[in-house]
XYZ file of C-alpha atoms in Angstrom:
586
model
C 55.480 -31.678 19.396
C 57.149 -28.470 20.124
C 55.809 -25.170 19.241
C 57.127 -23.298 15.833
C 59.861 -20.564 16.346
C 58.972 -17.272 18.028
C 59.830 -13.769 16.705
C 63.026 -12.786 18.393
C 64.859 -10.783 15.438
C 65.131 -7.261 13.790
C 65.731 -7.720 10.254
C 68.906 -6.467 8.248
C 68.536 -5.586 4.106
C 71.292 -6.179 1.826
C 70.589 -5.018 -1.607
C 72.075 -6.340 -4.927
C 74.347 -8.735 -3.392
C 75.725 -10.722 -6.807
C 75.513 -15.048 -6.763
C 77.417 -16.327 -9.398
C 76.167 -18.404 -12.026
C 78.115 -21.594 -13.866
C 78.328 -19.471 -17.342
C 80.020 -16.460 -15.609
C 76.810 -14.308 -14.891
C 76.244 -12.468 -11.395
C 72.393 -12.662 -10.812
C 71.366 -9.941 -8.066
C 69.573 -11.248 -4.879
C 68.743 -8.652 -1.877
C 68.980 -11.022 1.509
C 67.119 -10.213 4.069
C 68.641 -11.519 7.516
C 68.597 -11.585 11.228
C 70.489 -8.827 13.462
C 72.684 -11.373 15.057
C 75.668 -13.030 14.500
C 75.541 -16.847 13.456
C 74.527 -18.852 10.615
C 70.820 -19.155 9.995
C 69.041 -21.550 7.576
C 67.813 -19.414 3.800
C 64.753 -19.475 2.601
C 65.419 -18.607 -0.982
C 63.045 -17.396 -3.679
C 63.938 -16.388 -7.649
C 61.382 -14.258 -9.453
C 61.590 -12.145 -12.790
C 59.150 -8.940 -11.430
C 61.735 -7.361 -9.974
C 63.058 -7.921 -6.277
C 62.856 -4.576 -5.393
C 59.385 -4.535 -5.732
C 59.032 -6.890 -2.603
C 56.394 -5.939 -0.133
C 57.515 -5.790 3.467
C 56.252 -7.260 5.680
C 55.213 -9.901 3.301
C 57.051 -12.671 3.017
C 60.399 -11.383 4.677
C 59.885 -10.241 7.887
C 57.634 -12.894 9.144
C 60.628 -15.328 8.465
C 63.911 -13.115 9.353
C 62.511 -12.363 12.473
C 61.559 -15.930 13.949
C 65.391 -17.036 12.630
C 65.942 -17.719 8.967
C 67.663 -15.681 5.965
C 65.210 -15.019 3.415
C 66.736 -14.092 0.181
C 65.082 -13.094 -3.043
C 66.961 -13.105 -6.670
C 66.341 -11.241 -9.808
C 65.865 -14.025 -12.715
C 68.779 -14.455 -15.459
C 68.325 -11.565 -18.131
C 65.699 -9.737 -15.309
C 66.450 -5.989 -13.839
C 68.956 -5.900 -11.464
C 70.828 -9.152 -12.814
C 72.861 -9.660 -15.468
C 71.754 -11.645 -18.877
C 70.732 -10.687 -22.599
C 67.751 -12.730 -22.796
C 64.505 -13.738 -20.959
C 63.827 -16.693 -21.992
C 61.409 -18.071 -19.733
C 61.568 -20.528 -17.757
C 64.367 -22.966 -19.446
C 67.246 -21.014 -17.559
C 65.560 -21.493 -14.152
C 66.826 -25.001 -14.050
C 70.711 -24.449 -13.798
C 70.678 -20.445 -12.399
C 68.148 -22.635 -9.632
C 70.654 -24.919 -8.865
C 73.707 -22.583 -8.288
C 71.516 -20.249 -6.532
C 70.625 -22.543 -3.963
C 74.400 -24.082 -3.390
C 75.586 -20.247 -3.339
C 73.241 -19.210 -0.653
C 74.320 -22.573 1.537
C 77.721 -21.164 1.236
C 77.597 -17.806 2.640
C 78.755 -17.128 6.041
C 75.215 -15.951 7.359
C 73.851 -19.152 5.869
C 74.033 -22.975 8.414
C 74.157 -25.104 4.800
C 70.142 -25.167 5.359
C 67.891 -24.237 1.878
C 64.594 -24.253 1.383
C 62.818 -22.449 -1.446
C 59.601 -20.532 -1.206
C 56.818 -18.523 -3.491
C 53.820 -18.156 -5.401
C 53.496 -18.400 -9.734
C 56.943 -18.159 -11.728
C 58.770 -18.142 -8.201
C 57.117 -21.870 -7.382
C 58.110 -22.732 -10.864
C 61.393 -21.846 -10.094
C 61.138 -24.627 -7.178
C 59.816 -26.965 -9.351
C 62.033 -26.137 -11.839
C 65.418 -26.870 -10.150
C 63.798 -29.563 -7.832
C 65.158 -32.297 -10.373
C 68.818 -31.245 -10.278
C 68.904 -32.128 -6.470
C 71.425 -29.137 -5.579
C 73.252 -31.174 -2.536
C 71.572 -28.168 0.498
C 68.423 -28.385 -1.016
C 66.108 -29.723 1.664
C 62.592 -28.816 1.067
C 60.292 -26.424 -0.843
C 57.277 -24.947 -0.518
C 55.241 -24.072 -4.128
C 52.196 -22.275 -4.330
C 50.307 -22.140 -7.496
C 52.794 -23.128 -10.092
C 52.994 -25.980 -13.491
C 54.075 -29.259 -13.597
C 54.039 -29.445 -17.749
C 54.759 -26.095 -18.625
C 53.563 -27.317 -22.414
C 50.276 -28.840 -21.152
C 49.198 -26.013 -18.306
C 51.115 -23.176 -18.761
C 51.568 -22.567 -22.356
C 49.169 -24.590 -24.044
C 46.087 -26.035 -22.139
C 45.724 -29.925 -21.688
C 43.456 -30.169 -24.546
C 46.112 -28.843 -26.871
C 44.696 -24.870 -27.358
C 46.580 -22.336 -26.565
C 46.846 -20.005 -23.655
C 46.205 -16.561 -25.328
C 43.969 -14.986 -22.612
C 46.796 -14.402 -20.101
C 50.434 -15.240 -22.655
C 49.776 -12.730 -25.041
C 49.386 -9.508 -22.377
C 51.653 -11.519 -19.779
C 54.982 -11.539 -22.501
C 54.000 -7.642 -22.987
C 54.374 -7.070 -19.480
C 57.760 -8.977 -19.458
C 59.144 -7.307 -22.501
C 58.849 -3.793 -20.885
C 62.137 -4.418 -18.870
C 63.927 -5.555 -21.900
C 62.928 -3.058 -23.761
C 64.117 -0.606 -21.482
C 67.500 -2.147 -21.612
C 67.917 -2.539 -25.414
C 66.582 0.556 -25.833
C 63.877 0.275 -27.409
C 61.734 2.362 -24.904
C 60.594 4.784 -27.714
C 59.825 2.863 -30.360
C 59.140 -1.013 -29.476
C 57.220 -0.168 -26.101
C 53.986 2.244 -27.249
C 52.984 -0.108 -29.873
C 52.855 -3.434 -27.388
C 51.082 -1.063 -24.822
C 48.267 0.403 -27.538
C 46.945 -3.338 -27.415
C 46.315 -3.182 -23.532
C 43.063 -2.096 -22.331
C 42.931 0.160 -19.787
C 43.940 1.334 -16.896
C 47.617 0.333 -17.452
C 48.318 0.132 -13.680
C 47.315 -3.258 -13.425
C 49.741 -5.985 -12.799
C 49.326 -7.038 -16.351
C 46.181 -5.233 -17.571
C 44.377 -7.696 -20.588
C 44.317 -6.743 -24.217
C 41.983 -4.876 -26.087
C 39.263 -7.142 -27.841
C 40.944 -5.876 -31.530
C 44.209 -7.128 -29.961
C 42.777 -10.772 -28.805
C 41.418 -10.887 -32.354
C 44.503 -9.857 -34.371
C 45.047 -12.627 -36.955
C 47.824 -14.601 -37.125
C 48.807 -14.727 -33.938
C 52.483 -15.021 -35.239
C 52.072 -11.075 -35.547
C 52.518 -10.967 -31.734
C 55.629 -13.216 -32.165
C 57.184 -10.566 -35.139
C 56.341 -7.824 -32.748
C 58.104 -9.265 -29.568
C 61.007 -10.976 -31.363
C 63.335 -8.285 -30.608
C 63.309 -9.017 -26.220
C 61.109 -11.797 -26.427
C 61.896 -14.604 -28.796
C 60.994 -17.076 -26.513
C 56.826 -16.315 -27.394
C 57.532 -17.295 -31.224
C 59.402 -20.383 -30.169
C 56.532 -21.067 -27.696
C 53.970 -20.863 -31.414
C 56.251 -22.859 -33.198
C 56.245 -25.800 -30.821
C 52.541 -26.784 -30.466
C 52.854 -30.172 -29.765
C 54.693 -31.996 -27.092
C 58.085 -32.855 -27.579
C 61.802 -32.514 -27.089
C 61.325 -29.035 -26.608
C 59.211 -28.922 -23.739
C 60.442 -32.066 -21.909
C 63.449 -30.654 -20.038
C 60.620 -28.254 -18.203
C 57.702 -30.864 -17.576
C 58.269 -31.823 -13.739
C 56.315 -34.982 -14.960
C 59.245 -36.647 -16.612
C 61.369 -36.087 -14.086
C 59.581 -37.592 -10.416
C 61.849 -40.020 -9.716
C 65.176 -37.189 -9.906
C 63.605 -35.720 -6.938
C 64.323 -36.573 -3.542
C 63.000 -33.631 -0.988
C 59.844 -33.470 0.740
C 57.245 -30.768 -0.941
C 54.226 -29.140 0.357
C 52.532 -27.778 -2.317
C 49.887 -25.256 -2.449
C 46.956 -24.711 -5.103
C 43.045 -23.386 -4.952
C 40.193 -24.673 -7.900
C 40.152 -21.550 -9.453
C 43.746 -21.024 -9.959
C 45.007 -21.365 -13.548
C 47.846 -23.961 -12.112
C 45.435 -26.382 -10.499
C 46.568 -28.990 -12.646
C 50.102 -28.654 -11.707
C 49.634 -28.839 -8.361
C 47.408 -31.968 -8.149
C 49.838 -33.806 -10.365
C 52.936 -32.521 -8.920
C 51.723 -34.124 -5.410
C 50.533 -37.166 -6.934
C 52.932 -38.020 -8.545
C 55.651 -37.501 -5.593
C 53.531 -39.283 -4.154
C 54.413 -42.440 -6.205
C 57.450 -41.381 -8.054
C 59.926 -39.294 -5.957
C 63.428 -40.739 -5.672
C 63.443 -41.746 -1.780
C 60.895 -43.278 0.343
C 61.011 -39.859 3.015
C 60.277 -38.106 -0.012
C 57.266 -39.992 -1.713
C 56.188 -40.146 2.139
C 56.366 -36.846 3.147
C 54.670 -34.679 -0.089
C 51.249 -32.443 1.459
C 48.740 -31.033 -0.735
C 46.462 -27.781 0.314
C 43.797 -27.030 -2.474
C 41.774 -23.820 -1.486
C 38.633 -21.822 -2.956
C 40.872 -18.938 -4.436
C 41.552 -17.818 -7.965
C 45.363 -17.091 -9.074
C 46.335 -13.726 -6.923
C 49.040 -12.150 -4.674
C 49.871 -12.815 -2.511
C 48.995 -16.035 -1.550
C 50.076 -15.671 2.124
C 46.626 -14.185 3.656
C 43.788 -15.155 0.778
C 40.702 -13.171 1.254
C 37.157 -15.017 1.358
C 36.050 -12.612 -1.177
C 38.316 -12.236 -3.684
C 37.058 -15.581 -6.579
C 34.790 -13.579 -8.551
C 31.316 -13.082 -7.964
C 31.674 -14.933 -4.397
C 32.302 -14.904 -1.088
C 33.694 -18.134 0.227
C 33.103 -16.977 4.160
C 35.571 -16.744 6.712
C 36.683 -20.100 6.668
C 38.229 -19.586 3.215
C 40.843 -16.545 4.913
C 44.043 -18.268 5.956
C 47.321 -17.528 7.112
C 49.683 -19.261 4.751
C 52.491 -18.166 6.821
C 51.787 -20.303 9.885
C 51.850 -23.603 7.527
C 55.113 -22.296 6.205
C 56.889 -21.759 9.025
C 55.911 -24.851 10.756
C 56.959 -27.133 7.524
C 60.318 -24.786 7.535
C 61.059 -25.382 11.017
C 60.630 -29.168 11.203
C 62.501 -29.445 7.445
C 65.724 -27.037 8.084
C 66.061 -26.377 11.933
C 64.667 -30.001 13.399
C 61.887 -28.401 15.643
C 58.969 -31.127 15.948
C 56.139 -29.049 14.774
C 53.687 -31.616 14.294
C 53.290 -31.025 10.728
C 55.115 -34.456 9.270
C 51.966 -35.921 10.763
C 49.006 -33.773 9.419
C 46.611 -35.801 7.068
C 48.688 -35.591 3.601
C 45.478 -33.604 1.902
C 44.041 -30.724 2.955
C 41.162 -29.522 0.962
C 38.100 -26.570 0.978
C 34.791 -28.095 0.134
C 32.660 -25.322 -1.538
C 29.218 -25.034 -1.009
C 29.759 -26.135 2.894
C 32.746 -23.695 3.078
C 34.774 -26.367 4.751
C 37.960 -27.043 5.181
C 38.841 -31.253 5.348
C 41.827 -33.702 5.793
C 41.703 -36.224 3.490
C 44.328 -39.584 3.198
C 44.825 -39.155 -0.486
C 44.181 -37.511 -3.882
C 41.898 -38.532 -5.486
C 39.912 -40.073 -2.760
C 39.399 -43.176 -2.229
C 35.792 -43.732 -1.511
C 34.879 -41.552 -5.103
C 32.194 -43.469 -6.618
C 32.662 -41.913 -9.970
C 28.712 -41.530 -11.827
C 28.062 -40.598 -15.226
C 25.607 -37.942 -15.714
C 24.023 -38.472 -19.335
C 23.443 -35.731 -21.991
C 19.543 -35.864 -23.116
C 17.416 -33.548 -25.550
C 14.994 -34.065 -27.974
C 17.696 -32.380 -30.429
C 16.792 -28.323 -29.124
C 19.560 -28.288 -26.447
C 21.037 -25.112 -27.953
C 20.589 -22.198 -24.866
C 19.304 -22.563 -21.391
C 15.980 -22.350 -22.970
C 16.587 -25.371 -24.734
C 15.250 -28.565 -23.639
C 18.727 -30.107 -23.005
C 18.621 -32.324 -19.769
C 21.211 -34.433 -17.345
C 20.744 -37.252 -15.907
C 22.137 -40.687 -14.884
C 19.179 -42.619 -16.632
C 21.479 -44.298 -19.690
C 20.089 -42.692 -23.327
C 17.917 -44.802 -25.552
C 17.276 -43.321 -29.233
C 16.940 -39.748 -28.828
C 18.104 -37.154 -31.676
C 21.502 -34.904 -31.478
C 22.030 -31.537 -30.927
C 23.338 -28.777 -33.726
C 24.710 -25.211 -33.773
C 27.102 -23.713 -35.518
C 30.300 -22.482 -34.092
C 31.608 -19.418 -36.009
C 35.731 -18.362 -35.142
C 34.274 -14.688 -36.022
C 31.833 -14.692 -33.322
C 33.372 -17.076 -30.247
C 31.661 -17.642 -27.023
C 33.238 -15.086 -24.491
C 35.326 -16.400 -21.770
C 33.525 -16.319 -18.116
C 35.771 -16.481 -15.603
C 37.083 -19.904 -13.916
C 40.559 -21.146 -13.701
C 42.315 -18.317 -15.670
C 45.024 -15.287 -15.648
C 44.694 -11.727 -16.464
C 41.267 -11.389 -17.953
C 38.737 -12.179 -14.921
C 39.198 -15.184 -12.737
C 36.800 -17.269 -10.893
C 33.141 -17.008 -10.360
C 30.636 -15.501 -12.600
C 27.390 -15.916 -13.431
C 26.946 -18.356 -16.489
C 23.588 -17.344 -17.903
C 24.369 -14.241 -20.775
C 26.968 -17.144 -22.202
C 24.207 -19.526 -21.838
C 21.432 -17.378 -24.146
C 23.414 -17.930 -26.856
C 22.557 -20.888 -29.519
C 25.900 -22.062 -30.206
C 25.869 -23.151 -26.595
C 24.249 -26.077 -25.496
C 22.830 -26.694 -22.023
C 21.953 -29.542 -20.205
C 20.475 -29.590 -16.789
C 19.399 -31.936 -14.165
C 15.939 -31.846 -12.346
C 16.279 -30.294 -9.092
C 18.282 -32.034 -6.647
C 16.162 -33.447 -3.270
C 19.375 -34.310 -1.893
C 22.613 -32.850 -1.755
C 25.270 -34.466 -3.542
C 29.163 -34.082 -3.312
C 32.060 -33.688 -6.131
C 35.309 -33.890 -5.366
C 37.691 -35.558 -7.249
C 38.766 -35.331 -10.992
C 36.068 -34.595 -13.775
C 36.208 -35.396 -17.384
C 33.300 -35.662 -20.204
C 33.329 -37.933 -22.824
C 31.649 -36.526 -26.228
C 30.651 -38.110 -28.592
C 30.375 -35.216 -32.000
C 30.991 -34.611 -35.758
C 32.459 -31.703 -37.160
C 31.977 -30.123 -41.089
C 35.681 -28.997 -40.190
C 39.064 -31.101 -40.511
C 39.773 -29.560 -37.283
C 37.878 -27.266 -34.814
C 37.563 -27.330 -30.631
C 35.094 -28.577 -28.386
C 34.426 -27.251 -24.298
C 32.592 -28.884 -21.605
C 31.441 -26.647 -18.402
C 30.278 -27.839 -15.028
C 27.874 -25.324 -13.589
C 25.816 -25.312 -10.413
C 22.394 -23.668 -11.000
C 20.832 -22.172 -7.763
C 17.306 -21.816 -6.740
C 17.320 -18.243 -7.747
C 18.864 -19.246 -10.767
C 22.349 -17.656 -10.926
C 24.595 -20.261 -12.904
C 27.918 -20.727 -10.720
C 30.830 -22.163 -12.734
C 32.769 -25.087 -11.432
C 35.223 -26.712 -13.763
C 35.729 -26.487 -17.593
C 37.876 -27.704 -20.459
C 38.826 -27.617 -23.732
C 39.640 -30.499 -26.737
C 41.506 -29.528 -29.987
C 40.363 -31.894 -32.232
C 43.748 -32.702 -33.951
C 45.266 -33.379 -30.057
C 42.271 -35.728 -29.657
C 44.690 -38.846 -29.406
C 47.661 -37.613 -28.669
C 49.500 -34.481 -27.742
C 52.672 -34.925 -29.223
C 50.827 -35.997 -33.428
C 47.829 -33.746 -34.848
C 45.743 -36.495 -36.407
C 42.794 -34.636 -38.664
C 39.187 -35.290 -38.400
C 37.158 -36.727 -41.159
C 34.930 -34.441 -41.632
C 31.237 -35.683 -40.651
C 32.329 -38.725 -39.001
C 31.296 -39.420 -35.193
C 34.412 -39.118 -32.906
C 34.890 -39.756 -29.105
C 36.623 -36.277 -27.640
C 37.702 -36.850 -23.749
C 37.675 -33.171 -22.075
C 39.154 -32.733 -19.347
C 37.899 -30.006 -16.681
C 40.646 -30.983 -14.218
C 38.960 -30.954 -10.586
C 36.792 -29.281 -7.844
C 35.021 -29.994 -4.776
C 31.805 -28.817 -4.582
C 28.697 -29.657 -2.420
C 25.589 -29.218 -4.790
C 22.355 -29.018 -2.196
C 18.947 -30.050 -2.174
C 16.896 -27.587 -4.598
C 19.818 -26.758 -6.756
C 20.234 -28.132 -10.387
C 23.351 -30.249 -12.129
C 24.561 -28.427 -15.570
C 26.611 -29.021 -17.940
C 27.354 -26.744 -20.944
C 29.368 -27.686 -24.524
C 30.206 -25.462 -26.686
C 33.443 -24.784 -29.161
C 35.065 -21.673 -28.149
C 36.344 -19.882 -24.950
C 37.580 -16.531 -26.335
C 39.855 -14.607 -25.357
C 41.342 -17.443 -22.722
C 41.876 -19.638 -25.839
C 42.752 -18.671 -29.164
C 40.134 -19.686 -31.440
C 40.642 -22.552 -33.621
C 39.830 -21.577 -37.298
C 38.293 -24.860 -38.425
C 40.759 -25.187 -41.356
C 43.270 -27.542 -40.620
C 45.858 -24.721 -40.866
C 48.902 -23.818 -38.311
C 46.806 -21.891 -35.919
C 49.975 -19.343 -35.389
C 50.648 -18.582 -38.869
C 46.796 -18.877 -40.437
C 44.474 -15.922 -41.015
C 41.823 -18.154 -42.690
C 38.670 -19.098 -40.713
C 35.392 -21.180 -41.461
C 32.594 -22.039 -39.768
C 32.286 -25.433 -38.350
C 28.764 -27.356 -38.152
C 28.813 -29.504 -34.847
C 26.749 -32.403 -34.051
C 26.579 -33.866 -30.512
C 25.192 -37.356 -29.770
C 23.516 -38.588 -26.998
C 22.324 -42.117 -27.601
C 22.218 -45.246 -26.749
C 25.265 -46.042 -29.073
C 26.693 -42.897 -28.321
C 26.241 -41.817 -24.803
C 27.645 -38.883 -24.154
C 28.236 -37.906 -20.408
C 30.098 -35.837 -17.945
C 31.525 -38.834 -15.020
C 31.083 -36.836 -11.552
C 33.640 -38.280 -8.587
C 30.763 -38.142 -6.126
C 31.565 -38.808 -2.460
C 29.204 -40.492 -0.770
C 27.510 -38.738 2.841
């Protein structure tokens, strides 16, 4: 093992420097580059936010001056580059492709691409990772999706993503409407639904703007530079649509070795995880199945990713353990991949996680592990688990007859989003207990632990409930309760009833009937110790991160109706619902 390359360059700018695309357009890229002659290997990244908007240092002079061209590219239809239409992010998979095999061929450039960046820009890696552009050699995503239908637009469980798409396409649509025009007109009525201040990266919407029924008004609105948002409303289920962007499909096209990057709070956790799994299994060529890292962090979704802070998740402070330098990982996985230096990095433990609660960082062989013993923690009440001051409890003793729990879950009055793994409105940690007063939320919590007890690994709950309603949602919330009482969020999810068995066909509830509902809360790990308390909360609604589901039945982007839905949840012997906890032994 050698040690990683050593800063030995100034760095030279090149603004708006035009890469051709297949259909005849010139997208813009600035290219950043050592102040010596040669070719160098490019480390190429494509974003829509604007190139010039770049930070330095940041993520270019790290690079250019330790020996590599770093080169950043304004998206198809995106300020400096040429397009009528964003249309997000379908036209990343060709303009990906011809970006990369136009960077190999410029004379600064030794043939040598990797691709680099955080959000859209490691969906743009993802993206084009399937075409296998011939000088393609590695990438390195942080924080991106792997189903863009499933975890980007829509949520696993089928609802929809309004708590970040709604004010995120407003933010995109201000450089179109600059160039169509419309700067006078079009642009103060999408901005009078953002609260403010309005210097926020994308600031979230006013709470009359979350509510605005249907939420095929936003799609009339944006039509004119965003027609992408009503096709995105039009295509809630999984299908043809959505399958030439889900990564998922398309494992085995995919023959470079990836190290990607994610954190439990981020709102791309799930792509992540399933990205590097499976690669793991699926990827084209044994190097490449072989040679896939995962690095999961405490963070929430911010920028940049290259220094995280220990402080910035919320309502916590993950220590100083949680600060890394992302930039020392990255340039060691660059140099072994594109210049051949043995870094020592091929051999690092494939998984490298942060265990919360311990504020530790651990190798691990594989994802998930494979010493989980995965326990079900039961539901219990005697039928008064509505609030914290209910008598809901959890517990692994299996249910015998005990009654179910009611409330009523009204669209008009949803339980408020707090925090966890979202965008725009606040991410990460907050304190559980105001959403926990309420009635239409039911609590369950363990007695207090003697022992501490480990989760890490996937997390689902199994419900088994009735509904009044032909259609309605149910969430599941894993909390850790401390001594003093503060209610620490872990993992959640959501279930639309009608996606209940399958993403791709809505399949109605009969109304009153008991159903099974699988939730998924994706992952975490998270050491809960002696003299804290398990909890789990359900409830129906997670407003504004989810749209609400009106409980008719109706299309949920063209309805304006709503109802309220009476749920039942059961937690018996015949029906034992639970939430099944990947605990790793100590």
């Amino acid at each position: 093992m050698t040690q990683s390359s050593r800063p030995q360059y100034h760095v030279i700018v090149e603004k708006d420097i035009p890469s051709p695309t297949r259909d005849g357009l010139n997208l813009m890229a600035d290219v950043y580059r050592p102040d010596a002659d040669g070719r160098f290997p490019v480390l190429l990244s494509r974003l829509p936010y604007d190139k010039n908007n770049r930070q330095r240092p940041g993520d270019i002079d790290y690079f250019v001056e330790r020996g590599y061209v770093v080169v950043f590219q304004d998206t198809r239809g995106r300020f400096a580059s040429e397009g009528e239409e964003y249309y997000p992010p379908f036209w990343e998979i060709q303009d990906g492709y011809d970006a990369v095999e136009w960077a190999a061929a410029q004379p600064w450039s030794n043939g040598q691409v990797g691709t680099m960046g955080q959000s859209y820009l490691g969906a743009t890696q993802y993206l084009l990772a399937p075409t296998r552009p011939p000088h393609l050699k590695t990438a390195f995503p942080v924080s991106a999706s792997a189903d863009f239908h499933q975890s980007w637009v829509y949520h696993t469980g089928g609802a929809f993503e309004m708590g970040w798409q709604i004010p995120y396409a407003i933010l995109m649509a201000r450089d179109s409407i600059a160039r169509q025009g419309l700067t006078e007109t079009l642009l103060p009525t999408l901005e009078r639904a953002l609260a403010p201040p309005h210097i926020a990266f994308a600031p979230p919407l006013t709470d009359e703007a979350y509510r605005q029924l249907p939420l095929m008004a936003w799609g009339d609105v944006l039509k004119p530079v965003a027609r992408y948002f009503t096709d995105y409303l039009t295509h809630p289920e999984d299908g043809p649509y959505w399958w030439s962007i889900n990564l998922e499909r398309q494992y085995a096209n995919i023959d470079i070795p990836m190290y990607h990057v994610t954190s439990w709070y981020d709102i791309f956790l799930r792509g992540g995880l399933a990205n590097f799994c499976g690669l793991r299994q699926h990827a084209m060529t044994e190097t490449a199945r072989a040679q896939q890292k995962l690095l999961v962090g405490p963070w929430a979704h911010r920028f940049p990713y290259t220094s995280p802070s220990s402080t910035d998740t919320g309502d916590i402070d993950f220590g100083d353990n949680a600060r890394i330098e992302l930039h020392e990982t990255q340039l060691r996985w660059f140099d072994y991949w594109l210049k051949g230096i043995d870094t020592g990095i091929a051999h690092d433990a494939p998984v490298k996680l942060f265990v919360m609660g311990e504020n530790v960082w651990r190798d691990e062989a594989e994802w998930p592990l494979a010493r989980t013993r995965y326990t079900p923690y039961y539901l219990h009440s005697q039928g008064r688990a509505n609030s914290l001051h209910g008598d809901g409890q959890l517990s692994a003793v299996v249910p015998a007859e005990e009654p179910p729990d009611r409330y009523v879950y009204d669209p008009n009055d949803p339980v408020p989003s707090g925090g966890g793994n979202t965008l725009i409105i606040p991410m990460g940690v907050q304190d559980q207990r105001p959403i926990e007063a309420r009635q239409d939320v039911l609590v369950y919590t363990s007695e207090t632990l003697t022992e501490l007890v480990e989760v890490t690994g996937p997390i689902t709950v199994e419900l088994y409930a009735a509904s009044s309603a032909p259609d309605t949602d149910f969430t599941a919330k894993l909390v850790d309760v401390r001594p003093d009482g503060y209610a620490q969020n872990l993992a959640d999810g959501i279930i639309r009833a009608r996606y209940r068995l399958s993403r791709s066909i809505a399949a109605m509830l009969t109304p009153g009937e008991v159903t099974r509902f699988t939730i998924d809360l994706w992952a975490t790990s998270h050491v809960f110790f002696a003299g804290h308390r398990i909890r789990v909360e359900i409830a129906s609604s997670n407003f504004p991160r989810f749209d609400r589901n009106l409980n008719t039945g109706a299309d949920q982007a063209t309805s304006t109706h709503m109802q309220t839905a009476e749920q039942t949840v059961f937690h018996d012997a015949r029906y034992p619902s639970h939430i099944l906890l990947p605990v790793i032994p100590r």
